[in-house]
mmCIF file of C-alpha atoms in Angstrom:
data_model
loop_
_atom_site.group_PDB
_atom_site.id
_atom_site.type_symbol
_atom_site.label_atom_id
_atom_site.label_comp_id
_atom_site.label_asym_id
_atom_site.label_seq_id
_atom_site.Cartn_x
_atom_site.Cartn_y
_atom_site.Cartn_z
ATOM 1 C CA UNK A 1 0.000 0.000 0.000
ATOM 2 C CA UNK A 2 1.560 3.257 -0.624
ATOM 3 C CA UNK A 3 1.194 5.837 2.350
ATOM 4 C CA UNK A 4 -0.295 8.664 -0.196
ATOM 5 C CA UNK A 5 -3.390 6.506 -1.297
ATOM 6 C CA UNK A 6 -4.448 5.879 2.642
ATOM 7 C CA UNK A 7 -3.309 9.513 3.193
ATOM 8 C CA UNK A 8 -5.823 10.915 0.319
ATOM 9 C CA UNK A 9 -8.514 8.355 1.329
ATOM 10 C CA UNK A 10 -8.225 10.029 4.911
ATOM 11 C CA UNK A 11 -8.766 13.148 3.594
ATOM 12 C CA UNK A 12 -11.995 11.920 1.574
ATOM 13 C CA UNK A 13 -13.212 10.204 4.942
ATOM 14 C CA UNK A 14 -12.814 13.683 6.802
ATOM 15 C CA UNK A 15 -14.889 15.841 4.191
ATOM 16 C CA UNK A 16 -17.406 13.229 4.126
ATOM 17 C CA UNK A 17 -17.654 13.763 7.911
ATOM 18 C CA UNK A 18 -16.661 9.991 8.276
ATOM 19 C CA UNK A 19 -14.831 9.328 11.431
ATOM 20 C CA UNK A 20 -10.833 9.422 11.620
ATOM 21 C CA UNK A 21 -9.477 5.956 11.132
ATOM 22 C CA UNK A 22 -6.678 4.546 12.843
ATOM 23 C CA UNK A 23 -3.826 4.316 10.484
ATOM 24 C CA UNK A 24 -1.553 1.226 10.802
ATOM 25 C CA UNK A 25 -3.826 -0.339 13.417
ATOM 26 C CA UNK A 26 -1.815 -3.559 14.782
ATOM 27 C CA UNK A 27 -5.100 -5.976 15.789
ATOM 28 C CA UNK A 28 -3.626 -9.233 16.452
ATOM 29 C CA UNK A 29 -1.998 -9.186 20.177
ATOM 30 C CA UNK A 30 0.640 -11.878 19.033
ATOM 31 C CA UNK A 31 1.269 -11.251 15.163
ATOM 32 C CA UNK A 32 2.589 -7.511 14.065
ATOM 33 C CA UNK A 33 -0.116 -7.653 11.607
ATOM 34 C CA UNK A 34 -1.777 -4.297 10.627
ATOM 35 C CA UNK A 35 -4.491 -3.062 8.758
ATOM 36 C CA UNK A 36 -3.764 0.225 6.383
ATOM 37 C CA UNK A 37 -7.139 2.276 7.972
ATOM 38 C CA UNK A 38 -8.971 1.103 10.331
ATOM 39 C CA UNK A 39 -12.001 1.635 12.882
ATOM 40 C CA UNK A 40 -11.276 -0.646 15.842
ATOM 41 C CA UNK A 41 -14.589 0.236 18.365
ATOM 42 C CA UNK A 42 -16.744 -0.447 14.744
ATOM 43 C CA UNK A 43 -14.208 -3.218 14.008
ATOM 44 C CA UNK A 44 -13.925 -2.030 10.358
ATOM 45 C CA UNK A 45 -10.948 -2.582 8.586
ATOM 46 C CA UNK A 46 -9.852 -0.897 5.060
ATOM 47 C CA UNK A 47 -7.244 -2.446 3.388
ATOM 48 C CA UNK A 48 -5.447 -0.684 0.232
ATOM 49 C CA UNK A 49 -4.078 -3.821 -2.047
ATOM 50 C CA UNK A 50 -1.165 -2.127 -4.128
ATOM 51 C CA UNK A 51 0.198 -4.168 -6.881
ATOM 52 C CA UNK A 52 -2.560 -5.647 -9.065
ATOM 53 C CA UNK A 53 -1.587 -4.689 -11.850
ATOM 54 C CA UNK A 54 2.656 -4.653 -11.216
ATOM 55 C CA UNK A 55 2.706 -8.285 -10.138
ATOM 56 C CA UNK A 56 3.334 -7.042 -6.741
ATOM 57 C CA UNK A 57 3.582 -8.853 -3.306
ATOM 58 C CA UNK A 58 -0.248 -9.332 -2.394
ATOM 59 C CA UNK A 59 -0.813 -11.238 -5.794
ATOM 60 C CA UNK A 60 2.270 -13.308 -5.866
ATOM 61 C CA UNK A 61 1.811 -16.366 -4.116
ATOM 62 C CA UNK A 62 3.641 -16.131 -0.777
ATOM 63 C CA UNK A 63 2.041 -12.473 -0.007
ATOM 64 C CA UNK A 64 -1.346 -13.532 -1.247
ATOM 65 C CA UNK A 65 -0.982 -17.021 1.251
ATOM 66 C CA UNK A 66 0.192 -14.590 4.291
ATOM 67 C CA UNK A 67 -2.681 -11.921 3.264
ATOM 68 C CA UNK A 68 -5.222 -14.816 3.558
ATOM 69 C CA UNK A 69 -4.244 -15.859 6.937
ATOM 70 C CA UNK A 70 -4.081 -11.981 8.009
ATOM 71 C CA UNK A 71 -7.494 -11.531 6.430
ATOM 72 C CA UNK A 72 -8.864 -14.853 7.926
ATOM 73 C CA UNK A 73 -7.725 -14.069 11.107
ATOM 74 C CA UNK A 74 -9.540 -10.066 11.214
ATOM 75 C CA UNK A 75 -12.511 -12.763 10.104
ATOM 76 C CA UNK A 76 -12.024 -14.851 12.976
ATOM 77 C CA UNK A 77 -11.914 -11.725 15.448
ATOM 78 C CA UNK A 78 -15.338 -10.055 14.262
ATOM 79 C CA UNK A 79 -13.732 -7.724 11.918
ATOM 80 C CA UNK A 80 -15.533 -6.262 8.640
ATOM 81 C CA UNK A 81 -13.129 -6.266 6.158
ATOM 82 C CA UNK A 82 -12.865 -3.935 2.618
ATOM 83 C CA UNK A 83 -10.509 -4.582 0.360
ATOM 84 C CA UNK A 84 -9.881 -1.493 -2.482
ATOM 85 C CA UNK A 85 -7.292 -0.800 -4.977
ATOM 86 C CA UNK A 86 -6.004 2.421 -5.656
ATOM 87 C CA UNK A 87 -7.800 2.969 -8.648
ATOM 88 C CA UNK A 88 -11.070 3.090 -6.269
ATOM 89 C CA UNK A 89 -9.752 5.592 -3.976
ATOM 90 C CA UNK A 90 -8.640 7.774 -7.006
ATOM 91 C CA UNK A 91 -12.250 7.254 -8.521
ATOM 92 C CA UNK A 92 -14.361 7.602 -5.106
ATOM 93 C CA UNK A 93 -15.656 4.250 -5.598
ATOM 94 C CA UNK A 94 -13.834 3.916 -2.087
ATOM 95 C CA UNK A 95 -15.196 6.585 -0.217
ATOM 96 C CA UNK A 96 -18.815 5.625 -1.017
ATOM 97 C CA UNK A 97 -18.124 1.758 0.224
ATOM 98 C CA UNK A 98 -17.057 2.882 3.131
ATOM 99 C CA UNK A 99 -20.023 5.569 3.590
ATOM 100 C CA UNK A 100 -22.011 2.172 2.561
ATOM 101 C CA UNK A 101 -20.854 0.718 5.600
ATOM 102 C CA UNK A 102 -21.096 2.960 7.910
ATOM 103 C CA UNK A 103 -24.668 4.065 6.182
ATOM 104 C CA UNK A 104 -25.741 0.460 7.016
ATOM 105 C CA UNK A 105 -24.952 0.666 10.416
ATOM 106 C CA UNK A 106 -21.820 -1.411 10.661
ATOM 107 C CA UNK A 107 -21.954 -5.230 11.283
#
């Protein structure tokens, strides 16, 4: 994930009136795991998956195995989890999951 895409989806969230997000939120007490934005009372987590289209580490298979055992594991632990590309927070399509989301009332 590149720090500018979280950093511009912040900014979205904030004019939106969408709550802060905790950025690089470590959730697993054992594992240094973290999740790129995340709302840990609402137990939403955003994840930014750079590389789809540069062959990079979440699609090749050792970072894709270790991303499903990450993403499992936020599963396992209650978490709601969204997974965007970069091309959605450039487009919005981002911002107005996450309003979805929250819209719905969470879980």
């Amino acid at each position: 994930m590149t720090p500018d895409f979280a950093e511009g989806l912040a900014i979205m969230l904030k004019l939106a009136g969408i709550a802060e997000p905790v950025r690089e939120h470590k959730f697993h007490p054992k594992r240094k795991w973290r999740i790129d934005l995340a709302w840990p009372e609402e137990k939403l987590a955003v994840e930014i998956e750079g590389g789809v289209w540069s062959k990079g580490r979440h699609i090749r298979p050792k970072g894709f195995l270790g991303d499903l055992e990450k993403y499992n594991t936020l599963t396992i632990l209650g978490w709601a989890l969204l997974r965007i590309t970069p091309q959605q927070v450039r487009t919005g399509e981002a911002l107005t999951l996450i309003e979805e989301w929250f819209g719905r009332g969470g879980k």
